[in-house]
Tab-separated table of C-alpha atoms in Angstrom:
chain	number	residue	atom	x	y	z
A	1	MET	CA	-37.347	117.571	-12.049
A	2	GLY	CA	-39.740	118.450	-14.858
A	3	SER	CA	-41.493	121.113	-12.778
A	4	LYS	CA	-38.178	122.731	-11.801
A	5	SER	CA	-37.060	122.861	-15.457
A	6	SER	CA	-40.343	124.458	-16.514
A	7	CYS	CA	-40.093	127.057	-13.759
A	8	SER	CA	-36.540	127.872	-14.764
A	9	ARG	CA	-37.594	128.520	-18.367
A	10	ARG	CA	-40.397	130.880	-17.252
A	11	HIS	CA	-37.916	132.891	-15.153
A	12	VAL	CA	-35.569	133.213	-18.136
A	13	ARG	CA	-38.366	134.467	-20.395
A	14	LEU	CA	-39.487	136.981	-17.770
A	15	LEU	CA	-35.953	138.222	-17.348
A	16	CYS	CA	-35.607	138.721	-21.128
A	17	VAL	CA	-38.839	140.699	-21.251
A	18	LEU	CA	-37.703	142.940	-18.387
A	19	ILE	CA	-34.381	143.586	-20.097
A	20	LEU	CA	-36.125	144.543	-23.365
A	21	LEU	CA	-38.487	146.888	-21.539
A	22	GLY	CA	-35.543	148.559	-19.851
A	23	LEU	CA	-33.772	149.112	-23.139
A	24	ALA	CA	-36.937	150.589	-24.687
A	25	LEU	CA	-37.332	153.007	-21.771
A	26	LEU	CA	-33.709	154.110	-22.160
A	27	LEU	CA	-34.200	154.809	-25.889
A	28	VAL	CA	-37.363	156.828	-25.280
A	29	TRP	CA	-35.686	158.848	-22.534
A	30	GLY	CA	-32.694	159.595	-24.815
A	31	ASN	CA	-34.944	160.785	-27.652
A	32	LEU	CA	-36.868	163.044	-25.285
A	33	GLN	CA	-33.630	164.607	-24.072
A	34	ARG	CA	-32.436	165.328	-27.615
A	35	ALA	CA	-35.809	166.808	-28.585
A	36	GLN	CA	-35.750	169.103	-25.555
A	37	LYS	CA	-32.293	170.386	-26.514
A	38	LEU	CA	-33.469	171.142	-30.059
A	39	VAL	CA	-36.454	173.097	-28.805
A	40	GLN	CA	-34.301	175.143	-26.417
A	41	THR	CA	-31.621	175.963	-29.043
A	42	PRO	CA	-31.836	179.731	-29.782
A	43	LYS	CA	-32.450	180.730	-33.453
A	44	SER	CA	-29.891	182.907	-35.169
A	45	ASP	CA	-30.481	185.372	-38.005
A	46	GLY	CA	-26.966	184.774	-39.208
A	47	PRO	CA	-25.600	181.835	-41.179
A	48	LYS	CA	-26.368	178.398	-39.779
A	49	PRO	CA	-23.281	176.676	-38.286
A	50	LEU	CA	-21.754	173.797	-40.178
A	51	GLY	CA	-22.131	170.456	-38.521
A	52	SER	CA	-25.018	168.061	-38.839
A	53	PRO	CA	-26.450	168.243	-42.360
A	54	ALA	CA	-29.625	166.578	-41.155
A	55	LEU	CA	-30.172	169.212	-38.471
A	56	HIS	CA	-29.489	172.051	-40.979
A	57	ALA	CA	-31.924	170.565	-43.461
A	58	GLU	CA	-34.591	170.222	-40.811
A	59	PHE	CA	-34.392	173.889	-39.895
A	60	GLN	CA	-34.468	174.870	-43.563
A	61	LEU	CA	-37.691	172.972	-44.068
A	62	VAL	CA	-39.292	174.494	-41.004
A	63	ASN	CA	-38.355	178.081	-41.824
A	64	VAL	CA	-39.044	178.197	-45.588
A	65	GLU	CA	-42.448	179.699	-46.479
A	66	PRO	CA	-44.331	178.427	-49.551
A	67	PRO	CA	-44.130	180.796	-52.543
A	68	LYS	CA	-47.002	183.222	-52.833
A	69	ILE	CA	-48.919	183.256	-56.100
A	70	PRO	CA	-49.681	186.874	-57.007
A	71	ARG	CA	-53.331	187.602	-57.639
A	72	ARG	CA	-54.409	189.947	-60.398
A	73	GLU	CA	-55.983	193.022	-58.891
A	74	ASP	CA	-58.960	193.924	-61.052
A	75	SER	CA	-59.593	197.618	-61.634
A	76	PRO	CA	-62.972	199.104	-60.665
A	77	ARG	CA	-63.819	199.208	-64.383
A	78	THR	CA	-63.063	195.513	-64.799
A	79	LYS	CA	-65.109	194.564	-61.734
A	80	ASP	CA	-68.031	196.632	-62.980
A	81	LEU	CA	-67.880	195.129	-66.475
A	82	GLN	CA	-67.546	191.578	-65.210
A	83	LEU	CA	-70.733	191.967	-63.186
A	84	LEU	CA	-72.431	193.565	-66.186
A	85	LEU	CA	-71.332	190.940	-68.711
A	86	ARG	CA	-71.579	187.942	-66.347
A	87	CYS	CA	-68.530	186.413	-67.971
A	88	ARG	CA	-66.092	183.930	-66.456
A	89	ASN	CA	-62.306	184.185	-66.408
A	90	ARG	CA	-60.289	181.348	-67.902
A	91	SER	CA	-56.595	180.813	-68.538
A	92	LEU	CA	-55.142	179.903	-71.906
A	93	LYS	CA	-53.750	176.367	-72.155
A	94	LEU	CA	-52.235	174.286	-74.938
A	95	ARG	CA	-54.747	171.973	-76.607
A	96	ARG	CA	-54.360	169.591	-79.550
A	97	LEU	CA	-57.644	169.564	-81.420
A	98	GLN	CA	-59.224	168.416	-84.641
A	99	HIS	CA	-60.879	171.287	-86.511
A	100	GLY	CA	-62.662	169.774	-89.484
A	101	GLU	CA	-59.946	168.377	-91.737
A	102	PHE	CA	-57.299	170.318	-89.825
A	103	TRP	CA	-55.115	169.502	-86.855
A	104	LEU	CA	-54.898	172.479	-84.514
A	105	LEU	CA	-52.269	173.291	-81.900
A	106	GLN	CA	-54.326	175.843	-79.995
A	107	ASN	CA	-52.307	178.166	-77.735
A	108	LEU	CA	-48.993	176.651	-78.816
A	109	VAL	CA	-47.114	179.767	-77.633
A	110	ILE	CA	-49.031	181.969	-75.184
A	111	GLY	CA	-48.602	185.667	-74.456
A	112	ARG	CA	-47.289	186.208	-70.930
A	113	ARG	CA	-49.980	188.703	-69.992
A	114	SER	CA	-52.663	187.224	-72.220
A	115	ARG	CA	-52.441	183.878	-70.405
A	116	HIS	CA	-54.434	185.056	-67.375
A	117	VAL	CA	-56.192	188.170	-68.676
A	118	GLY	CA	-59.687	188.631	-67.229
A	119	CYS	CA	-62.737	188.172	-69.440
A	120	ALA	CA	-63.859	191.782	-68.880
A	121	GLU	CA	-60.368	193.236	-68.590
A	122	SER	CA	-59.554	193.682	-72.258
A	123	VAL	CA	-60.483	193.077	-75.914
A	124	THR	CA	-58.756	190.399	-78.016
A	125	TYR	CA	-57.598	191.207	-81.548
A	126	THR	CA	-58.211	187.926	-83.406
A	127	THR	CA	-56.397	187.464	-86.696
A	128	ASN	CA	-54.889	184.958	-89.098
A	129	GLY	CA	-52.238	184.436	-91.748
A	130	ASP	CA	-49.188	182.366	-92.641
A	131	TYR	CA	-45.508	183.031	-91.963
A	132	THR	CA	-45.347	185.576	-94.809
A	133	PHE	CA	-47.644	187.921	-92.851
A	134	PHE	CA	-45.399	188.159	-89.765
A	135	ASP	CA	-44.005	191.500	-90.918
A	136	ASN	CA	-47.283	193.091	-89.748
A	137	LEU	CA	-47.317	191.600	-86.262
A	138	GLU	CA	-45.052	194.080	-84.482
A	139	THR	CA	-47.106	197.066	-85.652
A	140	VAL	CA	-50.370	195.410	-84.619
A	141	ALA	CA	-49.031	194.450	-81.176
A	142	LEU	CA	-47.522	197.881	-80.482
A	143	ARG	CA	-50.710	199.717	-81.452
A	144	TRP	CA	-53.154	197.280	-79.802
A	145	ARG	CA	-51.228	196.553	-76.531
A	146	ALA	CA	-53.789	193.974	-75.491
A	147	PRO	CA	-54.346	190.268	-76.265
A	148	VAL	CA	-53.737	189.181	-79.860
A	149	SER	CA	-54.920	185.726	-80.969
A	150	PHE	CA	-53.001	184.755	-84.124
A	151	ALA	CA	-53.940	181.615	-86.106
A	152	ILE	CA	-51.262	180.502	-88.581
A	153	HIS	CA	-51.747	178.121	-91.503
A	154	ALA	CA	-48.611	175.936	-91.605
A	155	PRO	CA	-48.948	172.853	-93.854
A	156	GLY	CA	-45.985	170.547	-94.472
A	157	TYR	CA	-42.560	172.134	-94.139
A	158	ASP	CA	-44.128	175.599	-93.777
A	159	LEU	CA	-44.340	174.753	-90.083
A	160	ASN	CA	-40.530	175.029	-89.811
A	161	ALA	CA	-40.584	178.562	-91.235
A	162	THR	CA	-43.514	179.389	-88.941
A	163	LEU	CA	-41.685	178.258	-85.790
A	164	ASP	CA	-38.577	180.207	-86.847
A	165	ALA	CA	-40.792	183.271	-87.384
A	166	ILE	CA	-42.376	182.921	-83.927
A	167	ARG	CA	-38.978	182.743	-82.245
A	168	TYR	CA	-37.701	185.704	-84.254
A	169	VAL	CA	-40.579	188.104	-83.512
A	170	ARG	CA	-40.431	187.213	-79.811
A	171	ASN	CA	-36.710	187.935	-79.515
A	172	CYS	CA	-35.238	190.064	-82.301
A	173	LEU	CA	-37.533	193.071	-82.834
A	174	PRO	CA	-37.717	196.390	-80.951
A	175	GLY	CA	-41.274	195.413	-79.971
A	176	SER	CA	-40.446	191.820	-78.976
A	177	GLU	CA	-41.320	192.339	-75.303
A	178	ILE	CA	-44.803	193.563	-76.279
A	179	ILE	CA	-45.193	190.532	-78.558
A	180	LYS	CA	-44.103	188.225	-75.709
A	181	ASP	CA	-46.649	189.872	-73.431
A	182	TRP	CA	-49.692	189.823	-75.664
A	183	VAL	CA	-49.490	187.581	-78.751
A	184	THR	CA	-50.714	183.985	-78.554
A	185	PHE	CA	-49.911	181.760	-81.526
A	186	HIS	CA	-52.066	178.902	-82.844
A	187	VAL	CA	-50.863	176.613	-85.633
A	188	TYR	CA	-53.054	174.510	-87.920
A	189	PHE	CA	-52.565	172.236	-90.943
A	190	SER	CA	-54.605	169.712	-92.919
A	191	HIS	CA	-54.226	166.042	-92.016
A	192	LEU	CA	-53.453	165.564	-95.721
A	193	HIS	CA	-50.419	167.856	-95.416
A	194	MET	CA	-48.836	166.881	-92.118
A	195	PRO	CA	-45.496	168.462	-91.188
A	196	PRO	CA	-42.655	165.976	-90.657
A	197	TYR	CA	-42.223	167.343	-87.113
A	198	VAL	CA	-44.658	168.931	-84.656
A	199	PRO	CA	-43.519	170.434	-81.305
A	200	LEU	CA	-45.044	168.880	-78.217
A	201	ASP	CA	-45.351	172.099	-76.217
A	202	GLU	CA	-44.335	175.731	-75.880
A	203	SER	CA	-40.979	174.946	-74.278
A	204	GLU	CA	-40.026	172.827	-77.276
A	205	VAL	CA	-40.749	175.790	-79.569
A	206	LEU	CA	-38.978	178.414	-77.492
A	207	GLY	CA	-36.147	176.178	-76.242
A	208	VAL	CA	-34.397	176.112	-79.607
A	209	ALA	CA	-31.286	178.267	-79.480
A	210	SER	CA	-31.454	181.192	-81.870
A	211	SER	CA	-29.488	184.367	-82.435
A	212	CYS	CA	-30.549	187.816	-83.569
A	213	ILE	CA	-27.020	188.900	-84.582
A	214	GLN	CA	-24.830	187.365	-87.283
A	215	ALA	CA	-21.123	186.633	-86.833
A	216	ASN	CA	-20.236	189.879	-88.636
A	217	GLY	CA	-22.331	191.887	-86.176
A	218	SER	CA	-25.214	192.652	-88.523
A	219	PRO	CA	-28.811	191.765	-87.600
A	220	VAL	CA	-30.157	188.380	-88.635
A	221	PRO	CA	-32.739	188.975	-91.402
A	222	PRO	CA	-36.314	188.001	-90.511
A	223	PRO	CA	-36.838	184.345	-91.511
A	224	TYR	CA	-40.229	185.203	-93.007
A	225	THR	CA	-38.453	187.304	-95.645
A	226	LEU	CA	-36.038	184.548	-96.682
A	227	VAL	CA	-38.521	182.060	-98.166
A	228	ALA	CA	-40.489	183.353	-101.134
A	229	ARG	CA	-44.206	182.579	-101.199
A	230	SER	CA	-43.661	180.689	-104.438
A	231	GLU	CA	-41.264	178.356	-102.577
A	232	SER	CA	-43.629	177.636	-99.688
A	233	TYR	CA	-45.181	174.229	-99.186
A	234	LYS	CA	-48.597	175.812	-99.708
A	235	ALA	CA	-47.602	177.109	-103.135
A	236	ARG	CA	-45.738	173.958	-104.186
A	237	ALA	CA	-48.730	171.799	-103.188
A	238	ASN	CA	-51.078	174.220	-105.002
A	239	LEU	CA	-53.186	174.771	-101.876
A	240	THR	CA	-55.682	177.578	-101.388
A	241	TYR	CA	-55.604	179.627	-98.201
A	242	PRO	CA	-58.403	178.623	-95.766
A	243	ILE	CA	-58.830	182.143	-94.412
A	244	ASN	CA	-62.093	181.527	-92.581
A	245	VAL	CA	-60.659	178.491	-90.792
A	246	GLY	CA	-57.976	180.765	-89.377
A	247	ARG	CA	-60.521	183.440	-88.466
A	248	ASN	CA	-62.635	180.956	-86.526
A	249	ILE	CA	-59.660	179.355	-84.774
A	250	ALA	CA	-58.442	182.751	-83.562
A	251	ARG	CA	-61.953	183.698	-82.371
A	252	GLN	CA	-62.626	180.466	-80.531
A	253	ALA	CA	-59.324	180.631	-78.648
A	254	ALA	CA	-59.932	184.119	-77.181
A	255	ASN	CA	-60.462	184.300	-73.416
A	256	THR	CA	-62.027	187.789	-73.318
A	257	HIS	CA	-65.721	188.610	-73.651
A	258	PHE	CA	-65.121	191.178	-76.400
A	259	ILE	CA	-63.139	190.388	-79.533
A	260	PHE	CA	-62.118	192.304	-82.636
A	261	ALA	CA	-61.928	189.923	-85.626
A	262	CYS	CA	-59.514	191.669	-87.956
A	263	ASP	CA	-57.067	191.084	-90.808
A	264	ILE	CA	-53.441	191.307	-89.695
A	265	GLU	CA	-52.643	193.997	-92.279
A	266	LEU	CA	-55.145	196.380	-90.643
A	267	TYR	CA	-53.683	198.604	-87.917
A	268	PRO	CA	-55.924	200.167	-85.217
A	269	SER	CA	-55.739	203.751	-84.026
A	270	LEU	CA	-53.921	204.121	-80.724
A	271	GLY	CA	-55.580	203.516	-77.366
A	272	PHE	CA	-58.650	201.786	-78.757
A	273	VAL	CA	-59.052	199.013	-76.154
A	274	ASP	CA	-59.246	201.365	-73.174
A	275	GLN	CA	-61.444	203.760	-75.150
A	276	PHE	CA	-63.940	201.014	-75.937
A	277	LEU	CA	-64.076	199.578	-72.406
A	278	ASP	CA	-64.373	203.080	-70.928
A	279	MET	CA	-67.301	203.774	-73.260
A	280	VAL	CA	-69.107	200.605	-72.150
A	281	ALA	CA	-68.392	201.247	-68.456
A	282	ARG	CA	-69.576	204.834	-68.806
A	283	ASN	CA	-72.832	203.911	-70.524
A	284	HIS	CA	-74.048	200.322	-70.270
A	285	SER	CA	-76.858	201.032	-72.707
A	286	VAL	CA	-74.450	200.894	-75.665
A	287	LEU	CA	-74.705	197.102	-75.330
A	288	ALA	CA	-77.752	195.035	-76.228
A	289	LEU	CA	-78.076	193.359	-72.829
A	290	ASP	CA	-81.783	192.575	-73.170
A	291	PRO	CA	-82.268	189.338	-75.185
A	292	GLN	CA	-85.279	190.995	-76.826
A	293	GLN	CA	-83.081	193.734	-78.330
A	294	PRO	CA	-81.541	193.276	-81.793
A	295	ARG	CA	-77.979	192.010	-81.533
A	296	ARG	CA	-75.297	194.594	-82.319
A	297	VAL	CA	-71.660	194.955	-83.282
A	298	PHE	CA	-69.340	197.975	-83.403
A	299	PRO	CA	-67.531	198.604	-86.722
A	300	LEU	CA	-64.512	200.857	-87.235
A	301	PRO	CA	-64.084	202.829	-90.472
A	302	VAL	CA	-61.209	201.488	-92.606
A	303	PHE	CA	-58.744	203.570	-94.625
A	304	GLU	CA	-55.613	203.082	-96.712
A	305	VAL	CA	-52.644	205.421	-97.066
A	306	GLU	CA	-49.960	205.910	-99.682
A	307	ALA	CA	-46.777	203.868	-99.535
A	308	GLY	CA	-44.114	205.517	-97.410
A	309	VAL	CA	-46.626	207.448	-95.318
A	310	GLN	CA	-46.499	207.003	-91.560
A	311	VAL	CA	-49.606	205.251	-90.251
A	312	PRO	CA	-51.722	207.882	-88.427
A	313	ALA	CA	-52.019	207.512	-84.662
A	314	ASP	CA	-55.326	209.347	-84.223
A	315	LYS	CA	-58.170	210.895	-86.196
A	316	ALA	CA	-56.505	214.302	-86.448
A	317	GLU	CA	-53.491	212.760	-88.225
A	318	LEU	CA	-55.782	210.663	-90.425
A	319	LEU	CA	-57.809	213.692	-91.531
A	320	THR	CA	-54.626	215.606	-92.381
A	321	LEU	CA	-53.569	212.773	-94.686
A	322	TYR	CA	-57.067	212.549	-96.147
A	323	ARG	CA	-57.208	216.260	-96.962
A	324	ASN	CA	-53.751	216.001	-98.536
A	325	GLN	CA	-55.034	213.119	-100.695
A	326	GLN	CA	-52.594	210.731	-99.074
A	327	ALA	CA	-55.377	208.633	-97.515
A	328	GLN	CA	-58.702	207.310	-98.758
A	329	VAL	CA	-61.440	204.873	-97.847
A	330	PHE	CA	-60.173	201.294	-98.000
A	331	HIS	CA	-60.594	199.540	-101.400
A	332	TRP	CA	-61.814	202.783	-102.976
A	333	ASN	CA	-60.297	201.702	-106.299
A	334	LEU	CA	-61.625	198.137	-106.122
A	335	CYS	CA	-64.995	198.127	-104.365
A	336	ARG	CA	-66.299	201.512	-103.207
A	337	THR	CA	-69.346	200.120	-101.434
A	338	CYS	CA	-67.412	197.447	-99.513
A	339	HIS	CA	-66.104	199.797	-96.799
A	340	MET	CA	-68.303	202.885	-96.964
A	341	ILE	CA	-69.896	203.565	-93.585
A	342	PRO	CA	-73.232	205.273	-92.849
A	343	ARG	CA	-72.801	209.068	-92.955
A	344	GLN	CA	-69.263	208.646	-94.266
A	345	GLN	CA	-68.718	212.293	-95.211
A	346	GLU	CA	-70.081	213.501	-91.898
A	347	TRP	CA	-67.632	211.198	-90.078
A	348	LEU	CA	-64.801	212.713	-92.116
A	349	ASN	CA	-65.957	216.286	-91.542
A	350	GLN	CA	-66.343	215.820	-87.807
A	351	THR	CA	-63.333	217.279	-86.016
A	352	TYR	CA	-62.680	215.639	-82.709
A	353	SER	CA	-60.324	216.429	-79.873
A	354	GLY	CA	-59.511	213.886	-77.206
A	355	ASP	CA	-59.916	210.114	-77.255
A	356	ARG	CA	-63.405	209.608	-75.832
A	357	LEU	CA	-65.123	206.967	-77.950
A	358	GLN	CA	-68.751	207.316	-78.972
A	359	LEU	CA	-71.379	205.664	-81.147
A	360	PHE	CA	-71.539	207.643	-84.387
A	361	SER	CA	-74.142	206.003	-86.642
A	362	LYS	CA	-76.337	202.913	-86.835
A	363	THR	CA	-77.527	200.844	-89.780
A	364	LEU	CA	-78.484	197.373	-90.958
A	365	ARG	CA	-76.515	195.563	-93.649
A	366	LYS	CA	-79.067	195.913	-96.411
A	367	ASN	CA	-80.143	198.220	-99.227
A	368	LYS	CA	-77.346	200.788	-99.708
A	369	PHE	CA	-75.020	198.796	-97.408
A	370	ARG	CA	-75.818	195.309	-98.696
A	371	ALA	CA	-72.192	194.824	-99.904
A	372	TRP	CA	-70.569	196.193	-96.729
A	373	GLU	CA	-67.682	194.145	-95.299
A	374	PRO	CA	-67.064	195.816	-91.912
A	375	PHE	CA	-64.515	194.925	-89.254
A	376	TYR	CA	-66.103	195.245	-85.831
A	377	VAL	CA	-65.902	194.606	-82.093
A	378	SER	CA	-68.338	191.935	-80.932
A	379	ASP	CA	-69.147	189.684	-78.007
A	380	ASN	CA	-68.039	186.656	-80.068
A	381	THR	CA	-71.573	185.247	-80.366
A	382	GLU	CA	-72.211	186.247	-83.986
A	383	PRO	CA	-72.167	183.435	-86.606
A	384	LEU	CA	-68.828	181.878	-87.385
A	385	PHE	CA	-67.178	182.433	-90.762
A	386	ASP	CA	-68.110	179.848	-93.392
A	387	GLU	CA	-65.096	177.573	-93.794
A	388	ARG	CA	-66.056	176.278	-97.244
A	389	VAL	CA	-64.699	179.414	-98.910
A	390	SER	CA	-61.077	180.414	-99.440
A	391	TRP	CA	-59.189	183.691	-99.710
A	392	GLU	CA	-58.761	183.068	-103.420
A	393	GLY	CA	-62.526	182.710	-103.903
A	394	ARG	CA	-63.283	186.108	-102.340
A	395	SER	CA	-66.629	186.857	-100.626
A	396	ASN	CA	-65.236	185.209	-97.480
A	397	LYS	CA	-66.563	187.933	-95.152
A	398	ARG	CA	-69.766	188.715	-97.024
A	399	ILE	CA	-71.283	185.323	-96.231
A	400	GLN	CA	-71.048	185.915	-92.489
A	401	ASN	CA	-72.541	189.378	-92.878
A	402	TYR	CA	-75.359	187.847	-94.922
A	403	ALA	CA	-76.179	185.592	-91.961
A	404	MET	CA	-76.044	188.593	-89.621
A	405	CYS	CA	-78.390	190.525	-91.914
A	406	LEU	CA	-80.878	187.639	-91.805
A	407	LEU	CA	-80.606	187.677	-87.999
A	408	GLY	CA	-81.245	191.443	-87.837
A	409	TYR	CA	-77.873	192.548	-86.461
A	410	GLU	CA	-77.356	196.285	-85.993
A	411	TYR	CA	-74.029	197.909	-86.892
A	412	HIS	CA	-73.115	200.808	-84.570
A	413	VAL	CA	-70.166	202.648	-86.119
A	414	LEU	CA	-67.620	204.143	-83.707
A	415	SER	CA	-65.813	207.482	-83.737
A	416	PRO	CA	-63.028	208.645	-83.595
A	417	ALA	CA	-61.412	205.162	-83.776
A	418	PHE	CA	-60.451	203.687	-87.164
A	419	LEU	CA	-58.308	201.125	-88.988
A	420	VAL	CA	-55.565	201.725	-91.559
A	421	HIS	CA	-54.247	199.114	-93.963
A	422	SER	CA	-50.481	198.659	-94.140
A	423	PRO	CA	-49.229	201.520	-96.348
A	424	GLY	CA	-49.833	201.256	-100.082
A	425	ILE	CA	-52.989	202.135	-102.036
A	426	LYS	CA	-54.761	198.996	-103.256
A	427	LYS	CA	-55.069	198.663	-107.038
A	428	PHE	CA	-56.110	195.888	-109.376
A	429	THR	CA	-53.113	193.591	-109.918
A	430	GLU	CA	-52.195	190.410	-111.755
A	431	SER	CA	-52.816	188.375	-108.610
A	432	ASP	CA	-56.356	189.768	-108.568
A	433	SER	CA	-56.929	188.580	-112.129
A	434	SER	CA	-55.670	185.091	-111.221
A	435	ARG	CA	-58.373	184.954	-108.545
A	436	LEU	CA	-61.188	185.638	-110.973
A	437	LYS	CA	-61.573	181.945	-111.855
A	438	PHE	CA	-61.803	181.006	-108.169
A	439	ALA	CA	-64.170	183.900	-107.520
A	440	LYS	CA	-66.510	182.900	-110.349
A	441	GLU	CA	-66.754	179.324	-109.098
A	442	MET	CA	-67.205	180.472	-105.514
A	443	THR	CA	-69.954	182.947	-106.418
A	444	LYS	CA	-71.903	180.135	-108.085
A	445	PHE	CA	-71.382	177.881	-105.056
A	446	ILE	CA	-72.579	180.619	-102.706
A	447	LYS	CA	-75.719	181.278	-104.745
A	448	ASP	CA	-76.579	177.639	-105.354
A	449	LYS	CA	-75.585	176.109	-102.019
A	450	ILE	CA	-74.753	178.509	-99.197
A	451	GLU	CA	-77.540	181.081	-99.559
A	452	PRO	CA	-80.359	178.464	-99.541
A	453	GLU	CA	-78.835	176.839	-96.457
A	454	TYR	CA	-78.557	180.171	-94.649
A	455	ARG	CA	-82.170	181.067	-95.394
A	456	VAL	CA	-83.211	177.822	-93.717
A	457	LEU	CA	-80.863	178.337	-90.768
A	458	PHE	CA	-81.179	182.091	-90.153
A	459	GLY	CA	-84.458	183.176	-91.738
A	460	GLN	CA	-85.783	184.925	-94.820
A	461	ASN	CA	-85.169	188.551	-95.824
A	462	SER	CA	-85.138	189.570	-99.486
A	463	ALA	CA	-83.248	192.803	-98.640
A	464	CYS	CA	-80.190	190.827	-97.535
A	465	ARG	CA	-77.435	190.002	-100.058
A	466	THR	CA	-74.147	188.166	-100.054
């Protein structure tokens, strides 16, 4: 009896296994049939029929191609210069950094075209200021039409006015599209003067709803004109302006090989970027590519024009104003040797047609030009600006040029390009007299502290002066 029972149980188990195998074969066969029907279904260019959402979704996934990322097509000039300069392209990205005593939001808002500009494709105008200088930005961007790196000092609640100013210039000016394309904004403030709020990223800055038109239909006034400088956090906290911190921040953020470190109130002649790159591509010898050659930079002559005068577009317009005594060398009334260039009168007498840039004159910053404070194109390898000095203390550019003199830098002046200060002839004012105390203290600090350090760091040359 026991053997029969055992045999019966084995037969039952075998039967169950056979049944399960049969069911599995049926399921596989059914799936194969459905798959064959799907493969044989003809594709239609028209709308997909309603029915099975799963089937529709499957076809959508199969037929959708991944988006193509457009590649920047470098011009022959850019390819040639990139091989010559051996530089590497890099994109601009937001970074939160410590810069000495300052917190820095580098690349907080990035220019659309500046974000991926090639290292040999353009020249970056690097500049600095606070929200009260935003009235110059549109003119700079429209005349430069290339990357602009703008470092903004925004301690305490000045950051709110700064963010409002950024949104306004990107949306409410005739040149806003150019500003969106090219201007990249960096914001910095001392850790001792933290703003109550700091945006986390670009979208948080630009995502705030704003309007350019008031309810009565009139334009919204620029926010940087609504808060007097005397009411700013900087003024209320009795802070000095760390101009060289801003200059260095703007320089270090640039993603092009060539930069033009400039003050935001100085406007370039039209077409300069292409003129400069064409000159280099046409004649590589204008650069000091051999490490044994003296380093060199390329200054532009600087002028100022009377208030109400239209800023000249080219040298012909500049010379007309100059002959009519409506233009003069920058700071002519304050410091005649600060912006005189080698062979100044010859540069002014030279008539020039066309826009082909050329090297005009060469000098060292010593002897007759020992007080020169030029603005120049460089490869961004010259010494940084000394951050221990302020705008109020003056001499903020001379210290860097002192270091460059000790290093033997050559200054190759360009023609016919130039700079023009925002209209209005500079004269000695009450604000200048209020800076005299700062300037006196700073001069002593430079002589007693900075100059001895620089002679150790950069070498000895008695012909060089701060």
